[in-house]
Amino acid sequence: MVGLIVVSHSYGLAKEIIKFCQEMQQEQFPIINAGGLDEETFGSNPLKIQEAIETIYQQDLDVVIFCDIGSSILNAQMAIDLLDEKIDRKRIVIADAPIVEGALIAATMNYGDSFQIIKDELIKLKEFKKV
Amino acid sequence: MVGLIVVSHSYGLAKEIIKFCQEMQQEQFPIINAGGLDEETFGSNPLKIQEAIETIYQQDLDVVIFCDIGSSILNAQMAIDLLDEKIDRKRIVIADAPIVEGALIAATMNYGDSFQIIKDELIKLKEFKKV
C-alpha cells in the first residue's frame, strides 16, 4: 500500500481533494495535506513536503506525491533531495498526473501491493479522454 | 472572453478551485460553481450546470466547462442537450483537461478573444509532463 501526499498551492484545495479521496478509499492509509505556505497563504514549502514523506515512509509505505503546478512540483523535488540518504528514493514518486484525477485514482486503487499498479494507472490516465 | 464553469462532484472542491483561479485571473469574468448535489452532498446535477451555462451565455461570453470524473462529465453533456435550441453549441465546450490544471490555465489566459486560444492551450496541456 502507498501513502499519498497532496501538494496544491492552496491548503484549502488540497484539503477538499483529500476529503474526496477519503470518500473513494477502500482501505485505511495516510493522505497528507502538504499544500499552501500555511492554511491561508498560497504557495508550497519543501520542508512541509519532506516531513510528510518521512511520516509515510516511517509507516513502511511507498509514497506518491500529487502536485498542481509550477513551484509545487519543484518543491516536491527539493523535498526528496533533502531526505536522509538512507531513505530509498525508489519508494517515492512525484506523479506525472492531474492533482484531482490522479489522487482519486490512487485512492481508489490503493490496496495490497499497489505501488506499481498505481504508477501504471497514472500513466494510462495521460491517454484518457474526458470527451 | 469566456466564462468558466467548474463541475466537481464536490461543491467544496469546486469552490477552492475557483478561489485559486481568481488569484490567477487577469480580467473580470464569471467562474461559476456547478458542483455537488448541494453544498454538502457529493454528485452533480445537469439542471445546475444548464443554469450556469445560460447565465454565462446571456452575458455574450463563450463557455468552457471543467469536470472531474465520470458522471460530472455525463451531466455536463446532458446539460448541453437540455439547452434551448437557439443557443449556439459551438460557443460551449466541455474541456478534455484536468479540472484544476485546466481551469487555472483558462483563468490565466482569458482576456480578449480567448475562446480558441484556451481550447488550443488545453490540447497542449495533454502533452505536458510534470516530471
PDB file of C-alpha atoms in Angstrom:
ATOM      1  CA  MET A   1       0.000   0.000   0.000  1.00  0.00           C
ATOM      2  CA  VAL A   2       1.101   3.596  -0.502  1.00  0.00           C
ATOM      3  CA  GLY A   3       0.592   6.825   1.371  1.00  0.00           C
ATOM      4  CA  LEU A   4      -0.473   9.880  -0.612  1.00  0.00           C
ATOM      5  CA  ILE A   5       0.684  13.471  -0.314  1.00  0.00           C
ATOM      6  CA  VAL A   6      -1.277  16.312  -1.866  1.00  0.00           C
ATOM      7  CA  VAL A   7       0.708  19.459  -2.654  1.00  0.00           C
ATOM      8  CA  SER A   8      -1.506  22.190  -4.006  1.00  0.00           C
ATOM      9  CA  HIS A   9      -0.516  25.840  -3.794  1.00  0.00           C
ATOM     10  CA  SER A  10      -3.755  26.113  -1.840  1.00  0.00           C
ATOM     11  CA  TYR A  11      -4.110  24.372   1.524  1.00  0.00           C
ATOM     12  CA  GLY A  12      -7.899  24.552   1.203  1.00  0.00           C
ATOM     13  CA  LEU A  13      -7.858  22.957  -2.240  1.00  0.00           C
ATOM     14  CA  ALA A  14      -5.637  20.096  -1.036  1.00  0.00           C
ATOM     15  CA  LYS A  15      -7.981  19.631   1.930  1.00  0.00           C
ATOM     16  CA  GLU A  16     -11.014  19.247  -0.348  1.00  0.00           C
ATOM     17  CA  ILE A  17      -9.131  16.854  -2.659  1.00  0.00           C
ATOM     18  CA  ILE A  18      -8.309  14.715   0.389  1.00  0.00           C
ATOM     19  CA  LYS A  19     -11.955  14.735   1.551  1.00  0.00           C
ATOM     20  CA  PHE A  20     -12.988  13.498  -1.892  1.00  0.00           C
ATOM     21  CA  CYS A  21     -10.269  10.799  -1.871  1.00  0.00           C
ATOM     22  CA  GLN A  22     -11.470   9.653   1.537  1.00  0.00           C
ATOM     23  CA  GLU A  23     -14.922   9.069   0.023  1.00  0.00           C
ATOM     24  CA  MET A  24     -13.311   6.735  -2.530  1.00  0.00           C
ATOM     25  CA  GLN A  25     -10.710   4.876  -0.496  1.00  0.00           C
ATOM     26  CA  GLN A  26     -11.235   1.166   0.171  1.00  0.00           C
ATOM     27  CA  GLU A  27      -8.592   0.771   2.877  1.00  0.00           C
ATOM     28  CA  GLN A  28      -7.092   2.914   5.608  1.00  0.00           C
ATOM     29  CA  PHE A  29      -3.880   4.683   4.586  1.00  0.00           C
ATOM     30  CA  PRO A  30      -2.475   8.168   5.159  1.00  0.00           C
ATOM     31  CA  ILE A  31      -3.286  11.043   2.808  1.00  0.00           C
ATOM     32  CA  ILE A  32      -1.333  14.081   3.943  1.00  0.00           C
ATOM     33  CA  ASN A  33      -2.005  17.711   3.081  1.00  0.00           C
ATOM     34  CA  ALA A  34       1.347  19.377   2.342  1.00  0.00           C
ATOM     35  CA  GLY A  35      -0.202  22.272   0.447  1.00  0.00           C
ATOM     36  CA  GLY A  36      -0.039  26.012   0.986  1.00  0.00           C
ATOM     37  CA  LEU A  37       2.541  28.059   2.855  1.00  0.00           C
ATOM     38  CA  ASP A  38       0.012  27.928   5.670  1.00  0.00           C
ATOM     39  CA  GLU A  39      -3.756  27.426   5.801  1.00  0.00           C
ATOM     40  CA  GLU A  40      -4.407  30.879   4.333  1.00  0.00           C
ATOM     41  CA  THR A  41      -1.368  31.642   2.159  1.00  0.00           C
ATOM     42  CA  PHE A  42      -0.897  30.264  -1.359  1.00  0.00           C
ATOM     43  CA  GLY A  43       2.417  28.550  -2.056  1.00  0.00           C
ATOM     44  CA  SER A  44       4.315  25.428  -1.090  1.00  0.00           C
ATOM     45  CA  ASN A  45       7.146  24.584   1.275  1.00  0.00           C
ATOM     46  CA  PRO A  46       9.708  21.821   0.671  1.00  0.00           C
ATOM     47  CA  LEU A  47      10.167  21.250   4.427  1.00  0.00           C
ATOM     48  CA  LYS A  48       6.464  20.540   4.859  1.00  0.00           C
ATOM     49  CA  ILE A  49       6.588  18.065   1.962  1.00  0.00           C
ATOM     50  CA  GLN A  50       9.743  16.447   3.359  1.00  0.00           C
ATOM     51  CA  GLU A  51       8.022  15.950   6.721  1.00  0.00           C
ATOM     52  CA  ALA A  52       5.015  14.360   5.007  1.00  0.00           C
ATOM     53  CA  ILE A  53       7.267  11.952   3.088  1.00  0.00           C
ATOM     54  CA  GLU A  54       9.085  10.940   6.289  1.00  0.00           C
ATOM     55  CA  THR A  55       5.804  10.400   8.140  1.00  0.00           C
ATOM     56  CA  ILE A  56       4.573   7.993   5.468  1.00  0.00           C
ATOM     57  CA  TYR A  57       7.949   6.281   4.945  1.00  0.00           C
ATOM     58  CA  GLN A  58       8.192   5.564   8.685  1.00  0.00           C
ATOM     59  CA  GLN A  59       4.967   3.546   8.355  1.00  0.00           C
ATOM     60  CA  ASP A  60       6.754   1.330   5.794  1.00  0.00           C
ATOM     61  CA  LEU A  61       4.556   2.597   2.957  1.00  0.00           C
ATOM     62  CA  ASP A  62       5.577   3.746  -0.506  1.00  0.00           C
ATOM     63  CA  VAL A  63       4.917   7.412  -1.237  1.00  0.00           C
ATOM     64  CA  VAL A  64       3.032   9.009  -4.134  1.00  0.00           C
ATOM     65  CA  ILE A  65       3.045  12.814  -4.300  1.00  0.00           C
ATOM     66  CA  PHE A  66       0.454  14.810  -6.274  1.00  0.00           C
ATOM     67  CA  CYS A  67       1.255  18.410  -7.180  1.00  0.00           C
ATOM     68  CA  ASP A  68      -0.708  21.069  -9.010  1.00  0.00           C
ATOM     69  CA  ILE A  69       1.554  23.423 -10.983  1.00  0.00           C
ATOM     70  CA  GLY A  70       4.986  25.008 -11.224  1.00  0.00           C
ATOM     71  CA  SER A  71       6.725  25.510  -7.910  1.00  0.00           C
ATOM     72  CA  SER A  72       4.738  22.833  -6.044  1.00  0.00           C
ATOM     73  CA  ILE A  73       6.453  20.296  -8.324  1.00  0.00           C
ATOM     74  CA  LEU A  74       9.877  21.910  -7.861  1.00  0.00           C
ATOM     75  CA  ASN A  75       9.380  21.980  -4.088  1.00  0.00           C
ATOM     76  CA  ALA A  76       8.385  18.298  -4.048  1.00  0.00           C
ATOM     77  CA  GLN A  77      11.616  17.506  -5.928  1.00  0.00           C
ATOM     78  CA  MET A  78      13.568  19.612  -3.445  1.00  0.00           C
ATOM     79  CA  ALA A  79      11.865  17.793  -0.556  1.00  0.00           C
ATOM     80  CA  ILE A  80      13.119  14.460  -1.944  1.00  0.00           C
ATOM     81  CA  ASP A  81      16.636  15.888  -2.283  1.00  0.00           C
ATOM     82  CA  LEU A  82      16.527  16.965   1.377  1.00  0.00           C
ATOM     83  CA  LEU A  83      15.704  13.463   2.670  1.00  0.00           C
ATOM     84  CA  ASP A  84      18.197  11.427   4.667  1.00  0.00           C
ATOM     85  CA  GLU A  85      20.324   9.378   2.264  1.00  0.00           C
ATOM     86  CA  LYS A  86      19.169   6.126   3.922  1.00  0.00           C
ATOM     87  CA  ILE A  87      15.660   6.693   2.572  1.00  0.00           C
ATOM     88  CA  ASP A  88      15.083   4.626  -0.558  1.00  0.00           C
ATOM     89  CA  ARG A  89      14.162   7.091  -3.343  1.00  0.00           C
ATOM     90  CA  LYS A  90      12.726   4.234  -5.387  1.00  0.00           C
ATOM     91  CA  ARG A  91       9.830   4.092  -2.913  1.00  0.00           C
ATOM     92  CA  ILE A  92       8.873   7.726  -3.596  1.00  0.00           C
ATOM     93  CA  VAL A  93       7.345   9.124  -6.758  1.00  0.00           C
ATOM     94  CA  ILE A  94       6.050  12.505  -7.848  1.00  0.00           C
ATOM     95  CA  ALA A  95       3.043  11.648 -10.010  1.00  0.00           C
ATOM     96  CA  ASP A  96       3.012  12.947 -13.572  1.00  0.00           C
ATOM     97  CA  ALA A  97      -0.761  13.216 -13.258  1.00  0.00           C
ATOM     98  CA  PRO A  98      -3.527  15.740 -12.666  1.00  0.00           C
ATOM     99  CA  ILE A  99      -3.793  16.531  -8.968  1.00  0.00           C
ATOM    100  CA  VAL A 100      -7.508  15.720  -8.590  1.00  0.00           C
ATOM    101  CA  GLU A 101      -7.993  12.901 -11.097  1.00  0.00           C
ATOM    102  CA  GLY A 102      -4.646  11.309 -10.203  1.00  0.00           C
ATOM    103  CA  ALA A 103      -5.212  11.391  -6.451  1.00  0.00           C
ATOM    104  CA  LEU A 104      -8.709   9.928  -6.887  1.00  0.00           C
ATOM    105  CA  ILE A 105      -7.391   7.017  -8.960  1.00  0.00           C
ATOM    106  CA  ALA A 106      -4.609   6.351  -6.468  1.00  0.00           C
ATOM    107  CA  ALA A 107      -7.022   6.458  -3.528  1.00  0.00           C
ATOM    108  CA  THR A 108      -9.423   4.099  -5.278  1.00  0.00           C
ATOM    109  CA  MET A 109      -6.805   1.538  -6.312  1.00  0.00           C
ATOM    110  CA  ASN A 110      -4.724   1.591  -3.146  1.00  0.00           C
ATOM    111  CA  TYR A 111      -4.953  -1.840  -1.538  1.00  0.00           C
ATOM    112  CA  GLY A 112      -2.498  -4.714  -1.345  1.00  0.00           C
ATOM    113  CA  ASP A 113       0.760  -4.347  -3.253  1.00  0.00           C
ATOM    114  CA  SER A 114      -0.388  -1.253  -5.106  1.00  0.00           C
ATOM    115  CA  PHE A 115       2.681   0.935  -5.764  1.00  0.00           C
ATOM    116  CA  GLN A 116       3.390  -0.384  -9.278  1.00  0.00           C
ATOM    117  CA  ILE A 117      -0.330  -0.722 -10.100  1.00  0.00           C
ATOM    118  CA  ILE A 118      -0.949   2.923  -9.187  1.00  0.00           C
ATOM    119  CA  LYS A 119       2.078   4.077 -11.199  1.00  0.00           C
ATOM    120  CA  ASP A 120       0.777   2.128 -14.227  1.00  0.00           C
ATOM    121  CA  GLU A 121      -2.747   3.547 -13.839  1.00  0.00           C
ATOM    122  CA  LEU A 122      -1.386   7.093 -13.651  1.00  0.00           C
ATOM    123  CA  ILE A 123       0.448   6.547 -16.946  1.00  0.00           C
ATOM    124  CA  LYS A 124      -2.805   5.294 -18.530  1.00  0.00           C
ATOM    125  CA  LEU A 125      -4.568   8.399 -17.197  1.00  0.00           C
ATOM    126  CA  LYS A 126      -2.380  10.504 -19.537  1.00  0.00           C
ATOM    127  CA  GLU A 127      -4.159   8.868 -22.500  1.00  0.00           C
ATOM    128  CA  PHE A 128      -7.656   9.117 -21.037  1.00  0.00           C
ATOM    129  CA  LYS A 129     -10.090  11.358 -22.914  1.00  0.00           C
ATOM    130  CA  LYS A 130     -12.899  13.019 -20.961  1.00  0.00           C
ATOM    131  CA  VAL A 131     -14.885  13.917 -24.066  1.00  0.00           C
TER     132      VAL A 131
ATOM    133  CA  MET B   1     -13.575  36.245 -23.371  1.00  0.00           C
ATOM    134  CA  VAL B   2     -15.111  33.099 -21.908  1.00  0.00           C
ATOM    135  CA  GLY B   3     -16.957  32.244 -18.728  1.00  0.00           C
ATOM    136  CA  LEU B   4     -15.839  29.172 -16.811  1.00  0.00           C
ATOM    137  CA  ILE B   5     -17.944  26.525 -15.092  1.00  0.00           C
ATOM    138  CA  VAL B   6     -16.417  24.133 -12.568  1.00  0.00           C
ATOM    139  CA  VAL B   7     -18.264  20.842 -12.098  1.00  0.00           C
ATOM    140  CA  SER B   8     -16.676  18.735  -9.409  1.00  0.00           C
ATOM    141  CA  HIS B   9     -18.609  16.044  -7.564  1.00  0.00           C
ATOM    142  CA  SER B  10     -17.687  18.128  -4.537  1.00  0.00           C
ATOM    143  CA  TYR B  11     -19.078  21.642  -4.122  1.00  0.00           C
ATOM    144  CA  GLY B  12     -16.269  22.440  -1.682  1.00  0.00           C
ATOM    145  CA  LEU B  13     -13.587  21.289  -4.106  1.00  0.00           C
ATOM    146  CA  ALA B  14     -15.051  23.383  -6.938  1.00  0.00           C
ATOM    147  CA  LYS B  15     -15.184  26.367  -4.564  1.00  0.00           C
ATOM    148  CA  GLU B  16     -11.465  26.046  -3.753  1.00  0.00           C
ATOM    149  CA  ILE B  17     -10.565  25.619  -7.445  1.00  0.00           C
ATOM    150  CA  ILE B  18     -12.448  28.841  -8.186  1.00  0.00           C
ATOM    151  CA  LYS B  19     -10.670  30.704  -5.366  1.00  0.00           C
ATOM    152  CA  PHE B  20      -7.336  29.610  -6.860  1.00  0.00           C
ATOM    153  CA  CYS B  21      -8.430  30.675 -10.372  1.00  0.00           C
ATOM    154  CA  GLN B  22      -9.456  34.065  -9.013  1.00  0.00           C
ATOM    155  CA  GLU B  23      -5.876  34.511  -7.755  1.00  0.00           C
ATOM    156  CA  MET B  24      -4.644  33.966 -11.333  1.00  0.00           C
ATOM    157  CA  GLN B  25      -7.228  35.785 -13.436  1.00  0.00           C
ATOM    158  CA  GLN B  26      -6.153  38.945 -15.278  1.00  0.00           C
ATOM    159  CA  GLU B  27      -9.631  40.191 -16.197  1.00  0.00           C
ATOM    160  CA  GLN B  28     -13.101  40.059 -14.696  1.00  0.00           C
ATOM    161  CA  PHE B  29     -15.229  37.173 -15.993  1.00  0.00           C
ATOM    162  CA  PRO B  30     -17.637  34.735 -14.386  1.00  0.00           C
ATOM    163  CA  ILE B  31     -16.409  31.452 -12.888  1.00  0.00           C
ATOM    164  CA  ILE B  32     -19.443  29.502 -11.704  1.00  0.00           C
ATOM    165  CA  ASN B  33     -19.524  26.623  -9.233  1.00  0.00           C
ATOM    166  CA  ALA B  34     -21.917  23.994 -10.606  1.00  0.00           C
ATOM    167  CA  GLY B  35     -20.500  21.203  -8.453  1.00  0.00           C
ATOM    168  CA  GLY B  36     -22.110  18.927  -5.884  1.00  0.00           C
ATOM    169  CA  LEU B  37     -25.738  17.964  -5.485  1.00  0.00           C
ATOM    170  CA  ASP B  38     -25.734  20.660  -2.835  1.00  0.00           C
ATOM    171  CA  GLU B  39     -23.023  22.232  -0.685  1.00  0.00           C
ATOM    172  CA  GLU B  40     -22.669  19.086   1.425  1.00  0.00           C
ATOM    173  CA  THR B  41     -23.620  16.207  -0.880  1.00  0.00           C
ATOM    174  CA  PHE B  42     -21.267  14.703  -3.467  1.00  0.00           C
ATOM    175  CA  GLY B  43     -22.628  14.422  -7.007  1.00  0.00           C
ATOM    176  CA  SER B  44     -23.627  16.641  -9.893  1.00  0.00           C
ATOM    177  CA  ASN B  45     -26.878  17.919 -11.341  1.00  0.00           C
ATOM    178  CA  PRO B  46     -27.434  18.658 -15.056  1.00  0.00           C
ATOM    179  CA  LEU B  47     -30.007  21.377 -14.251  1.00  0.00           C
ATOM    180  CA  LYS B  48     -27.479  23.263 -12.143  1.00  0.00           C
ATOM    181  CA  ILE B  49     -24.935  23.043 -14.990  1.00  0.00           C
ATOM    182  CA  GLN B  50     -27.562  24.131 -17.540  1.00  0.00           C
ATOM    183  CA  GLU B  51     -28.395  27.195 -15.429  1.00  0.00           C
ATOM    184  CA  ALA B  52     -24.687  28.084 -15.199  1.00  0.00           C
ATOM    185  CA  ILE B  53     -24.277  27.802 -18.994  1.00  0.00           C
ATOM    186  CA  GLU B  54     -27.314  30.045 -19.582  1.00  0.00           C
ATOM    187  CA  THR B  55     -26.047  32.630 -17.079  1.00  0.00           C
ATOM    188  CA  ILE B  56     -22.726  32.921 -18.919  1.00  0.00           C
ATOM    189  CA  TYR B  57     -24.228  32.742 -22.417  1.00  0.00           C
ATOM    190  CA  GLN B  58     -26.598  35.609 -21.587  1.00  0.00           C
ATOM    191  CA  GLN B  59     -23.507  37.753 -20.949  1.00  0.00           C
ATOM    192  CA  ASP B  60     -22.442  37.083 -24.553  1.00  0.00           C
ATOM    193  CA  LEU B  61     -19.456  35.016 -23.430  1.00  0.00           C
ATOM    194  CA  ASP B  62     -18.283  31.634 -24.697  1.00  0.00           C
ATOM    195  CA  VAL B  63     -18.467  28.827 -22.156  1.00  0.00           C
ATOM    196  CA  VAL B  64     -15.762  26.396 -21.022  1.00  0.00           C
ATOM    197  CA  ILE B  65     -16.815  23.654 -18.610  1.00  0.00           C
ATOM    198  CA  PHE B  66     -14.328  21.772 -16.405  1.00  0.00           C
ATOM    199  CA  CYS B  67     -15.395  18.430 -14.913  1.00  0.00           C
ATOM    200  CA  ASP B  68     -13.649  15.984 -12.626  1.00  0.00           C
ATOM    201  CA  ILE B  69     -14.686  12.387 -13.311  1.00  0.00           C
ATOM    202  CA  GLY B  70     -17.426  10.089 -14.606  1.00  0.00           C
ATOM    203  CA  SER B  71     -20.914  11.381 -14.080  1.00  0.00           C
ATOM    204  CA  SER B  72     -19.931  15.040 -13.821  1.00  0.00           C
ATOM    205  CA  ILE B  73     -18.880  14.796 -17.480  1.00  0.00           C
ATOM    206  CA  LEU B  74     -22.070  12.964 -18.457  1.00  0.00           C
ATOM    207  CA  ASN B  75     -24.177  15.519 -16.611  1.00  0.00           C
ATOM    208  CA  ALA B  76     -22.396  18.391 -18.362  1.00  0.00           C
ATOM    209  CA  GLN B  77     -23.195  16.739 -21.699  1.00  0.00           C
ATOM    210  CA  MET B  78     -26.809  16.316 -20.601  1.00  0.00           C
ATOM    211  CA  ALA B  79     -26.931  19.982 -19.568  1.00  0.00           C
ATOM    212  CA  ILE B  80     -25.890  20.997 -23.098  1.00  0.00           C
ATOM    213  CA  ASP B  81     -28.580  18.713 -24.568  1.00  0.00           C
ATOM    214  CA  LEU B  82     -31.185  20.407 -22.357  1.00  0.00           C
ATOM    215  CA  LEU B  83     -30.381  23.926 -23.615  1.00  0.00           C
ATOM    216  CA  ASP B  84     -32.815  25.872 -25.784  1.00  0.00           C
ATOM    217  CA  GLU B  85     -32.125  25.060 -29.448  1.00  0.00           C
ATOM    218  CA  LYS B  86     -31.410  28.742 -30.178  1.00  0.00           C
ATOM    219  CA  ILE B  87     -28.249  28.549 -28.084  1.00  0.00           C
ATOM    220  CA  ASP B  88     -25.190  28.103 -30.280  1.00  0.00           C
ATOM    221  CA  ARG B  89     -23.491  24.853 -29.162  1.00  0.00           C
ATOM    222  CA  LYS B  90     -20.297  25.926 -30.913  1.00  0.00           C
ATOM    223  CA  ARG B  91     -19.812  28.522 -28.168  1.00  0.00           C
ATOM    224  CA  ILE B  92     -19.814  25.863 -25.438  1.00  0.00           C
ATOM    225  CA  VAL B  93     -17.118  23.284 -24.761  1.00  0.00           C
ATOM    226  CA  ILE B  94     -16.539  20.622 -22.147  1.00  0.00           C
ATOM    227  CA  ALA B  95     -12.778  20.692 -21.612  1.00  0.00           C
ATOM    228  CA  ASP B  96     -10.855  17.467 -22.139  1.00  0.00           C
ATOM    229  CA  ALA B  97      -8.499  18.637 -19.400  1.00  0.00           C
ATOM    230  CA  PRO B  98      -7.700  18.127 -15.726  1.00  0.00           C
ATOM    231  CA  ILE B  99     -10.138  20.080 -13.584  1.00  0.00           C
ATOM    232  CA  VAL B 100      -7.530  22.030 -11.569  1.00  0.00           C
ATOM    233  CA  GLU B 101      -4.717  22.470 -14.091  1.00  0.00           C
ATOM    234  CA  GLY B 102      -7.180  23.145 -16.939  1.00  0.00           C
ATOM    235  CA  ALA B 103      -9.217  25.726 -15.050  1.00  0.00           C
ATOM    236  CA  LEU B 104      -6.036  27.502 -13.930  1.00  0.00           C
ATOM    237  CA  ILE B 105      -4.737  27.759 -17.496  1.00  0.00           C
ATOM    238  CA  ALA B 106      -8.090  29.007 -18.759  1.00  0.00           C
ATOM    239  CA  ALA B 107      -8.335  31.588 -15.966  1.00  0.00           C
ATOM    240  CA  THR B 108      -4.796  32.813 -16.651  1.00  0.00           C
ATOM    241  CA  MET B 109      -5.196  33.101 -20.434  1.00  0.00           C
ATOM    242  CA  ASN B 110      -8.701  34.514 -20.505  1.00  0.00           C
ATOM    243  CA  TYR B 111      -8.541  38.004 -21.966  1.00  0.00           C
ATOM    244  CA  GLY B 112      -9.523  39.365 -25.361  1.00  0.00           C
ATOM    245  CA  ASP B 113     -10.690  36.883 -27.962  1.00  0.00           C
ATOM    246  CA  SER B 114      -9.630  33.891 -25.923  1.00  0.00           C
ATOM    247  CA  PHE B 115     -12.016  31.012 -26.744  1.00  0.00           C
ATOM    248  CA  GLN B 116      -9.831  29.410 -29.434  1.00  0.00           C
ATOM    249  CA  ILE B 117      -6.607  30.228 -27.575  1.00  0.00           C
ATOM    250  CA  ILE B 118      -7.867  28.490 -24.442  1.00  0.00           C
ATOM    251  CA  LYS B 119      -9.041  25.453 -26.429  1.00  0.00           C
ATOM    252  CA  ASP B 120      -5.586  25.221 -28.046  1.00  0.00           C
ATOM    253  CA  GLU B 121      -3.791  25.554 -24.690  1.00  0.00           C
ATOM    254  CA  LEU B 122      -5.944  22.811 -23.166  1.00  0.00           C
ATOM    255  CA  ILE B 123      -4.936  20.473 -26.007  1.00  0.00           C
ATOM    256  CA  LYS B 124      -1.263  21.301 -25.353  1.00  0.00           C
ATOM    257  CA  LEU B 125      -1.817  20.553 -21.663  1.00  0.00           C
ATOM    258  CA  LYS B 126      -2.481  16.896 -22.604  1.00  0.00           C
ATOM    259  CA  GLU B 127       1.172  16.624 -23.679  1.00  0.00           C
ATOM    260  CA  PHE B 128       2.594  18.463 -20.700  1.00  0.00           C
ATOM    261  CA  LYS B 129       4.832  16.449 -18.372  1.00  0.00           C
ATOM    262  CA  LYS B 130       5.053  17.441 -14.716  1.00  0.00           C
ATOM    263  CA  VAL B 131       8.173  15.382 -14.079  1.00  0.00           C
TER     264      VAL B 131
END
